[in-house]
């Protein structure tokens, strides 16, 4: 009896300790996917079977389930994706006859109830009856609040020739958005939902994705000579009798699963050793900056996996170094990377459509045989796509509806990492695959400059926040979602201060990781951390297409002139001031100038040329070194400053600290009293020289 | 006589025509100045009172360049039309001056004199104009079309290739082939011009066809002369570029120095072009089959040339005055 009691006690203690040792889930695990998939290299297809357990996170009874069938975007030219993209995305062309699609062959409840008869396609965004990227299945009984439902789905995914993120080229496979994926059920009050509803958009040319967090357990069966990489941790693999191998990957707290296979990959693995790559001083500095303890800021080790093609093997170090910078700075600034692995995929040459894409714990980079010197596109794409582990992966904003929250935030963060880690980049324009920067010293620039310049032409068409498929065009989507957001966040940083902004970003990440925030949630955190209402900023720079442009319109410094005419003195005597009196006075003033005690009437006019009203610093510098600083509130279109001083103005400048990165014209931000022709002559003569050379080359042809 | 000797004599002849250098440079600079004037006006309006001018005097500003491009993007078509119009004027002027230049190099004195030059300009203008049309067809067929065909072949061939290295190597090979064909076509039409002047031909088509025959019969020599001249041009580029790069350009004095340097470079390019022509004239004279008389009716104009300077009677055994130039092969 005693023995039995002891046994029961020890089992109980063991169970309790097992429960306490198991890592707590980081997210509300709404979905549990168990997928078995087999790659058919001949058919360029994946045959799969998934068991999906879905938790109804709301207090509603849910009577239907909606699914994304993303691959159907590549089924024909009538899909919404193809209509919007014209069969062309990110420089890649869809190839005729190499379509992709996904067939749901069977969909049943675990009770065996067949949902297929109720299956139909929805097109909530554009009423395109030909689009098959969203599917709905009606349930025989509703899923109760906080209840679960388990489905078994068999599917056949025919991969397209790599075009938009996913597909094959030769033996290279990048398999993303490949399985029937349930949408997000938003209960009333969640994000913008006013009542319980499915958020399950069609696949658009300019949209990315949105899904619930959960756990994935995926068995991938591929020919044994293929090297495989996937979301999550590989738990093991076992060869099969038919010459294939089954690889098992598992990962919790992610909202998607992607994988890649190619027999020519070289697999490399290195450890991100947090103790080696971050110093105590760095941790302490960042801790102070973001207002957290050093323990909160410190990082953890991560296994870095690189799947690289032999042609690029010499660039492995550059990939790893860039990834280390990403893990380090994103981790220090926003919060540590919580997953044990991160996999970088180097897409095959001519599979550029698969390059530069993020998936949870796995992303694709992209390089060429002859890359420019670092930091180049290689480093930028590695750091940017890694950054999406934060702004998309962990902070799960809705990319369909608020692309700025992932792409823009990530462009901002990427820029900060590149500038911090590498310094200025070099402009590199390759010719026939050879980067010019190898031969000539190239123009250096910081990322802020590029983000600002790319923004210049964009603001007149759209607000930053908009449904991804409703921007004026693809360019406007790109510019507003990426660089304009980055430049706007940088401007916000300058306005609230570096430390406050660092705390805003940290707080936003910490509060919203593994959740689905909106723009309003970010704005609330800005107000909370900054301690002031920044609505005016968001109204004008995020929810507006106005431009910001302040200018110094006029600068003058003149000696006061004697007024001509008849003047009565206090005694009642009338005196006439003539031209001779004025000349005499001017002569005296000229003499006093030599003595340096002549007074000048100076005037500065500052104008607001754009529609955005932001308080702007104004600085007036005088020839004697004196400086006058003030702020123009910008409420009216212009303001005038007058001075009476024994010195002339040297120059006047608005925004002297260059805080307003989104100002569209920096040349008019200052005005000097004296004219400067050196730059004009220098660049005109250069232009003339270029034309002369052009004409000389023409001479050789005639 | 070797190609190198021809090239050396060609350089010598080009050296003797400094007035011609100046004339061609002036023509080039004036036209470029016309294009530069609006740029000066716009830059002046943008920058003369801006602090940005100070930083732009020191170094290139991507911020300003981007803003400038954005602001004046709508004016780009007008600017391109202006440049194209200037290009066309330059083509016409080049057609004129090429006749004069070749007349100078092929006359007995082989020195620049205004009458010889301007007479040559007038005499050969329309012939060269017709030749330009023929040349355009040749460039179209042998360079543009060939490039298109090769591109499409390379694309087709490399479509399934999965290694960028191989694709790039094939693409570079294509580029080299096209560049080589371009050089050959360029040589052919240079010699066609030389032929029209020396042989007093009138038919552009005949001149082109015979020039093809001439170039391919003497391919090694014609190519060698071309390559020597081209290397001379490359030498000037190699000298100019680092110099321009290291010179400070932020003070008024240095801006003037660099401007002068730029103009010297243009003069050097003019000199290279003249060396092309003079070397080609010398080579053609030395290799012309048995100094055969022109098969076409001679033009009326040469009779009006000054005694001893007729372009129709070039002296194949012309040698520079003693001590002025390298020794010349007496077998010419």
PDB file of C-alpha atoms in Angstrom, chain A residues 251-427:
ATOM      1  CA  UNK A 251       6.559  24.758 -34.504  1.00  0.00           C
ATOM      2  CA  UNK A 252       4.195  26.480 -32.130  1.00  0.00           C
ATOM      3  CA  UNK A 253       3.116  30.114 -32.005  1.00  0.00           C
ATOM      4  CA  UNK A 254       3.336  30.743 -35.727  1.00  0.00           C
ATOM      5  CA  UNK A 255       0.633  31.654 -38.214  1.00  0.00           C
ATOM      6  CA  UNK A 256       1.922  29.969 -41.352  1.00  0.00           C
ATOM      7  CA  UNK A 257       4.085  27.145 -42.572  1.00  0.00           C
ATOM      8  CA  UNK A 258       6.307  27.192 -45.667  1.00  0.00           C
ATOM      9  CA  UNK A 259       8.970  24.868 -46.920  1.00  0.00           C
ATOM     10  CA  UNK A 260      11.555  24.479 -49.624  1.00  0.00           C
ATOM     11  CA  UNK A 261      13.355  21.594 -51.279  1.00  0.00           C
ATOM     12  CA  UNK A 262      16.170  21.403 -53.791  1.00  0.00           C
ATOM     13  CA  UNK A 263      18.797  18.695 -54.346  1.00  0.00           C
ATOM     14  CA  UNK A 264      21.491  21.301 -55.028  1.00  0.00           C
ATOM     15  CA  UNK A 265      21.193  23.226 -51.779  1.00  0.00           C
ATOM     16  CA  UNK A 266      24.242  23.388 -49.574  1.00  0.00           C
ATOM     17  CA  UNK A 267      23.010  23.325 -45.985  1.00  0.00           C
ATOM     18  CA  UNK A 268      25.047  25.347 -43.509  1.00  0.00           C
ATOM     19  CA  UNK A 269      24.328  25.886 -39.858  1.00  0.00           C
ATOM     20  CA  UNK A 270      25.792  28.311 -37.346  1.00  0.00           C
ATOM     21  CA  UNK A 271      24.888  29.405 -33.874  1.00  0.00           C
ATOM     22  CA  UNK A 272      23.849  32.925 -33.047  1.00  0.00           C
ATOM     23  CA  UNK A 273      25.804  33.062 -29.832  1.00  0.00           C
ATOM     24  CA  UNK A 274      24.125  35.844 -27.890  1.00  0.00           C
ATOM     25  CA  UNK A 275      26.896  36.141 -25.322  1.00  0.00           C
ATOM     26  CA  UNK A 276      29.540  36.518 -28.011  1.00  0.00           C
ATOM     27  CA  UNK A 277      27.638  38.846 -30.296  1.00  0.00           C
ATOM     28  CA  UNK A 278      26.318  41.292 -27.717  1.00  0.00           C
ATOM     29  CA  UNK A 279      28.366  43.042 -25.079  1.00  0.00           C
ATOM     30  CA  UNK A 280      27.241  43.966 -21.574  1.00  0.00           C
ATOM     31  CA  UNK A 281      27.689  47.622 -22.466  1.00  0.00           C
ATOM     32  CA  UNK A 282      25.409  47.310 -25.504  1.00  0.00           C
ATOM     33  CA  UNK A 283      22.738  45.582 -23.429  1.00  0.00           C
ATOM     34  CA  UNK A 284      23.006  48.175 -20.726  1.00  0.00           C
ATOM     35  CA  UNK A 285      22.802  51.058 -23.249  1.00  0.00           C
ATOM     36  CA  UNK A 286      19.731  49.613 -24.923  1.00  0.00           C
ATOM     37  CA  UNK A 287      18.135  48.795 -21.562  1.00  0.00           C
ATOM     38  CA  UNK A 288      18.517  52.437 -20.598  1.00  0.00           C
ATOM     39  CA  UNK A 289      17.175  53.601 -23.938  1.00  0.00           C
ATOM     40  CA  UNK A 290      14.071  51.447 -23.908  1.00  0.00           C
ATOM     41  CA  UNK A 291      13.494  51.655 -20.165  1.00  0.00           C
ATOM     42  CA  UNK A 292      13.740  47.953 -19.433  1.00  0.00           C
ATOM     43  CA  UNK A 293      16.043  45.859 -17.298  1.00  0.00           C
ATOM     44  CA  UNK A 294      19.185  44.348 -18.844  1.00  0.00           C
ATOM     45  CA  UNK A 295      17.636  40.910 -18.288  1.00  0.00           C
ATOM     46  CA  UNK A 296      14.625  41.918 -20.368  1.00  0.00           C
ATOM     47  CA  UNK A 297      16.864  43.152 -23.135  1.00  0.00           C
ATOM     48  CA  UNK A 298      19.376  40.287 -23.199  1.00  0.00           C
ATOM     49  CA  UNK A 299      19.140  37.838 -26.072  1.00  0.00           C
ATOM     50  CA  UNK A 300      19.117  34.065 -26.434  1.00  0.00           C
ATOM     51  CA  UNK A 301      21.015  31.727 -28.722  1.00  0.00           C
ATOM     52  CA  UNK A 302      19.424  30.830 -32.044  1.00  0.00           C
ATOM     53  CA  UNK A 303      20.340  28.134 -34.562  1.00  0.00           C
ATOM     54  CA  UNK A 304      20.859  29.825 -37.937  1.00  0.00           C
ATOM     55  CA  UNK A 305      20.346  27.586 -40.960  1.00  0.00           C
ATOM     56  CA  UNK A 306      21.314  28.629 -44.463  1.00  0.00           C
ATOM     57  CA  UNK A 307      20.216  26.743 -47.570  1.00  0.00           C
ATOM     58  CA  UNK A 308      22.362  28.186 -50.310  1.00  0.00           C
ATOM     59  CA  UNK A 309      22.975  27.324 -53.927  1.00  0.00           C
ATOM     60  CA  UNK A 310      26.536  26.291 -54.834  1.00  0.00           C
ATOM     61  CA  UNK A 311      26.986  29.324 -57.082  1.00  0.00           C
ATOM     62  CA  UNK A 312      26.517  31.581 -54.053  1.00  0.00           C
ATOM     63  CA  UNK A 313      28.351  29.473 -51.487  1.00  0.00           C
ATOM     64  CA  UNK A 314      31.135  32.048 -51.246  1.00  0.00           C
ATOM     65  CA  UNK A 315      28.548  34.519 -49.962  1.00  0.00           C
ATOM     66  CA  UNK A 316      27.522  32.368 -47.005  1.00  0.00           C
ATOM     67  CA  UNK A 317      29.442  34.541 -44.551  1.00  0.00           C
ATOM     68  CA  UNK A 318      27.648  37.643 -45.772  1.00  0.00           C
ATOM     69  CA  UNK A 319      24.282  35.946 -45.286  1.00  0.00           C
ATOM     70  CA  UNK A 320      25.151  34.833 -41.763  1.00  0.00           C
ATOM     71  CA  UNK A 321      26.618  38.197 -40.799  1.00  0.00           C
ATOM     72  CA  UNK A 322      23.535  40.065 -41.968  1.00  0.00           C
ATOM     73  CA  UNK A 323      21.316  37.599 -40.134  1.00  0.00           C
ATOM     74  CA  UNK A 324      23.369  38.072 -36.980  1.00  0.00           C
ATOM     75  CA  UNK A 325      22.886  41.823 -37.218  1.00  0.00           C
ATOM     76  CA  UNK A 326      19.159  41.273 -37.640  1.00  0.00           C
ATOM     77  CA  UNK A 327      18.904  38.935 -34.662  1.00  0.00           C
ATOM     78  CA  UNK A 328      21.006  41.279 -32.588  1.00  0.00           C
ATOM     79  CA  UNK A 329      19.437  44.660 -33.264  1.00  0.00           C
ATOM     80  CA  UNK A 330      15.816  43.601 -33.646  1.00  0.00           C
ATOM     81  CA  UNK A 331      16.278  41.538 -30.506  1.00  0.00           C
ATOM     82  CA  UNK A 332      17.873  44.315 -28.495  1.00  0.00           C
ATOM     83  CA  UNK A 333      15.554  47.087 -29.653  1.00  0.00           C
ATOM     84  CA  UNK A 334      12.176  45.338 -29.709  1.00  0.00           C
ATOM     85  CA  UNK A 335      12.444  42.026 -27.866  1.00  0.00           C
ATOM     86  CA  UNK A 336      14.318  38.762 -28.144  1.00  0.00           C
ATOM     87  CA  UNK A 337      13.673  36.328 -30.978  1.00  0.00           C
ATOM     88  CA  UNK A 338      11.826  33.513 -29.213  1.00  0.00           C
ATOM     89  CA  UNK A 339      12.137  30.606 -31.648  1.00  0.00           C
ATOM     90  CA  UNK A 340      15.045  28.139 -31.567  1.00  0.00           C
ATOM     91  CA  UNK A 341      15.784  28.327 -35.316  1.00  0.00           C
ATOM     92  CA  UNK A 342      15.763  30.697 -38.232  1.00  0.00           C
ATOM     93  CA  UNK A 343      16.237  29.409 -41.766  1.00  0.00           C
ATOM     94  CA  UNK A 344      17.485  31.504 -44.679  1.00  0.00           C
ATOM     95  CA  UNK A 345      16.691  30.224 -48.160  1.00  0.00           C
ATOM     96  CA  UNK A 346      18.721  31.289 -51.168  1.00  0.00           C
ATOM     97  CA  UNK A 347      16.338  30.950 -54.127  1.00  0.00           C
ATOM     98  CA  UNK A 348      17.515  29.444 -57.377  1.00  0.00           C
ATOM     99  CA  UNK A 349      18.659  31.708 -60.168  1.00  0.00           C
ATOM    100  CA  UNK A 350      15.629  32.660 -62.314  1.00  0.00           C
ATOM    101  CA  UNK A 351      13.374  31.941 -59.378  1.00  0.00           C
ATOM    102  CA  UNK A 352      13.507  35.575 -58.356  1.00  0.00           C
ATOM    103  CA  UNK A 353       9.772  35.567 -57.765  1.00  0.00           C
ATOM    104  CA  UNK A 354      10.434  33.490 -54.688  1.00  0.00           C
ATOM    105  CA  UNK A 355      13.094  35.851 -53.371  1.00  0.00           C
ATOM    106  CA  UNK A 356      12.666  38.294 -50.553  1.00  0.00           C
ATOM    107  CA  UNK A 357       9.687  36.668 -48.871  1.00  0.00           C
ATOM    108  CA  UNK A 358       8.975  36.071 -45.242  1.00  0.00           C
ATOM    109  CA  UNK A 359       7.426  33.091 -43.507  1.00  0.00           C
ATOM    110  CA  UNK A 360       7.524  32.235 -39.827  1.00  0.00           C
ATOM    111  CA  UNK A 361      11.073  31.182 -38.812  1.00  0.00           C
ATOM    112  CA  UNK A 362      12.017  30.901 -42.486  1.00  0.00           C
ATOM    113  CA  UNK A 363      12.557  33.478 -45.183  1.00  0.00           C
ATOM    114  CA  UNK A 364      13.959  33.725 -48.659  1.00  0.00           C
ATOM    115  CA  UNK A 365      16.815  36.089 -49.452  1.00  0.00           C
ATOM    116  CA  UNK A 366      18.209  36.695 -52.940  1.00  0.00           C
ATOM    117  CA  UNK A 367      21.586  37.382 -54.434  1.00  0.00           C
ATOM    118  CA  UNK A 368      23.475  37.094 -57.687  1.00  0.00           C
ATOM    119  CA  UNK A 369      26.691  35.523 -58.818  1.00  0.00           C
ATOM    120  CA  UNK A 370      28.497  38.870 -58.586  1.00  0.00           C
ATOM    121  CA  UNK A 371      27.065  40.895 -55.722  1.00  0.00           C
ATOM    122  CA  UNK A 372      28.011  44.481 -54.916  1.00  0.00           C
ATOM    123  CA  UNK A 373      30.141  45.174 -51.895  1.00  0.00           C
ATOM    124  CA  UNK A 374      28.288  45.118 -48.586  1.00  0.00           C
ATOM    125  CA  UNK A 375      25.914  46.520 -47.616  1.00  0.00           C
ATOM    126  CA  UNK A 376      24.125  45.698 -50.833  1.00  0.00           C
ATOM    127  CA  UNK A 377      20.836  44.153 -51.820  1.00  0.00           C
ATOM    128  CA  UNK A 378      21.980  40.890 -50.261  1.00  0.00           C
ATOM    129  CA  UNK A 379      22.332  42.357 -46.768  1.00  0.00           C
ATOM    130  CA  UNK A 380      19.224  44.468 -47.189  1.00  0.00           C
ATOM    131  CA  UNK A 381      17.028  41.546 -48.163  1.00  0.00           C
ATOM    132  CA  UNK A 382      18.363  39.297 -45.384  1.00  0.00           C
ATOM    133  CA  UNK A 383      17.818  41.932 -42.707  1.00  0.00           C
ATOM    134  CA  UNK A 384      14.459  43.026 -44.102  1.00  0.00           C
ATOM    135  CA  UNK A 385      13.022  39.538 -44.394  1.00  0.00           C
ATOM    136  CA  UNK A 386      14.359  38.612 -41.002  1.00  0.00           C
ATOM    137  CA  UNK A 387      12.714  41.774 -39.665  1.00  0.00           C
ATOM    138  CA  UNK A 388       9.391  40.365 -40.765  1.00  0.00           C
ATOM    139  CA  UNK A 389       9.762  37.776 -38.019  1.00  0.00           C
ATOM    140  CA  UNK A 390       8.843  40.762 -35.844  1.00  0.00           C
ATOM    141  CA  UNK A 391       6.555  42.872 -38.031  1.00  0.00           C
ATOM    142  CA  UNK A 392       4.360  40.110 -39.501  1.00  0.00           C
ATOM    143  CA  UNK A 393       5.606  37.001 -37.736  1.00  0.00           C
ATOM    144  CA  UNK A 394       5.181  37.983 -34.116  1.00  0.00           C
ATOM    145  CA  UNK A 395       3.180  41.182 -34.417  1.00  0.00           C
ATOM    146  CA  UNK A 396       0.452  39.697 -36.584  1.00  0.00           C
ATOM    147  CA  UNK A 397      -1.121  42.735 -38.199  1.00  0.00           C
ATOM    148  CA  UNK A 398      -3.506  42.268 -41.101  1.00  0.00           C
ATOM    149  CA  UNK A 399      -1.381  42.644 -44.210  1.00  0.00           C
ATOM    150  CA  UNK A 400      -4.449  42.815 -46.441  1.00  0.00           C
ATOM    151  CA  UNK A 401      -5.825  45.862 -44.711  1.00  0.00           C
ATOM    152  CA  UNK A 402      -2.894  47.643 -43.079  1.00  0.00           C
ATOM    153  CA  UNK A 403       0.254  46.811 -44.977  1.00  0.00           C
ATOM    154  CA  UNK A 404       2.129  49.748 -43.453  1.00  0.00           C
ATOM    155  CA  UNK A 405       2.132  47.987 -40.069  1.00  0.00           C
ATOM    156  CA  UNK A 406       4.334  45.211 -41.381  1.00  0.00           C
ATOM    157  CA  UNK A 407       6.120  46.420 -44.526  1.00  0.00           C
ATOM    158  CA  UNK A 408       6.522  50.016 -43.433  1.00  0.00           C
ATOM    159  CA  UNK A 409       7.528  49.275 -39.867  1.00  0.00           C
ATOM    160  CA  UNK A 410       9.941  46.724 -41.194  1.00  0.00           C
ATOM    161  CA  UNK A 411      11.423  49.124 -43.745  1.00  0.00           C
ATOM    162  CA  UNK A 412      11.961  51.603 -40.923  1.00  0.00           C
ATOM    163  CA  UNK A 413      13.600  48.950 -38.724  1.00  0.00           C
ATOM    164  CA  UNK A 414      15.682  47.532 -41.582  1.00  0.00           C
ATOM    165  CA  UNK A 415      17.013  50.996 -42.361  1.00  0.00           C
ATOM    166  CA  UNK A 416      18.034  51.535 -38.745  1.00  0.00           C
ATOM    167  CA  UNK A 417      19.805  48.166 -38.599  1.00  0.00           C
ATOM    168  CA  UNK A 418      21.675  48.680 -41.877  1.00  0.00           C
ATOM    169  CA  UNK A 419      22.816  52.173 -40.992  1.00  0.00           C
ATOM    170  CA  UNK A 420      23.850  51.068 -37.499  1.00  0.00           C
ATOM    171  CA  UNK A 421      25.598  47.873 -38.542  1.00  0.00           C
ATOM    172  CA  UNK A 422      27.147  48.825 -41.860  1.00  0.00           C
ATOM    173  CA  UNK A 423      27.115  52.624 -42.150  1.00  0.00           C
ATOM    174  CA  UNK A 424      26.247  54.227 -45.457  1.00  0.00           C
ATOM    175  CA  UNK A 425      25.500  52.069 -48.478  1.00  0.00           C
ATOM    176  CA  UNK A 426      26.958  52.583 -51.940  1.00  0.00           C
ATOM    177  CA  UNK A 427      24.765  53.202 -54.911  1.00  0.00           C
TER     178      UNK A 427
END
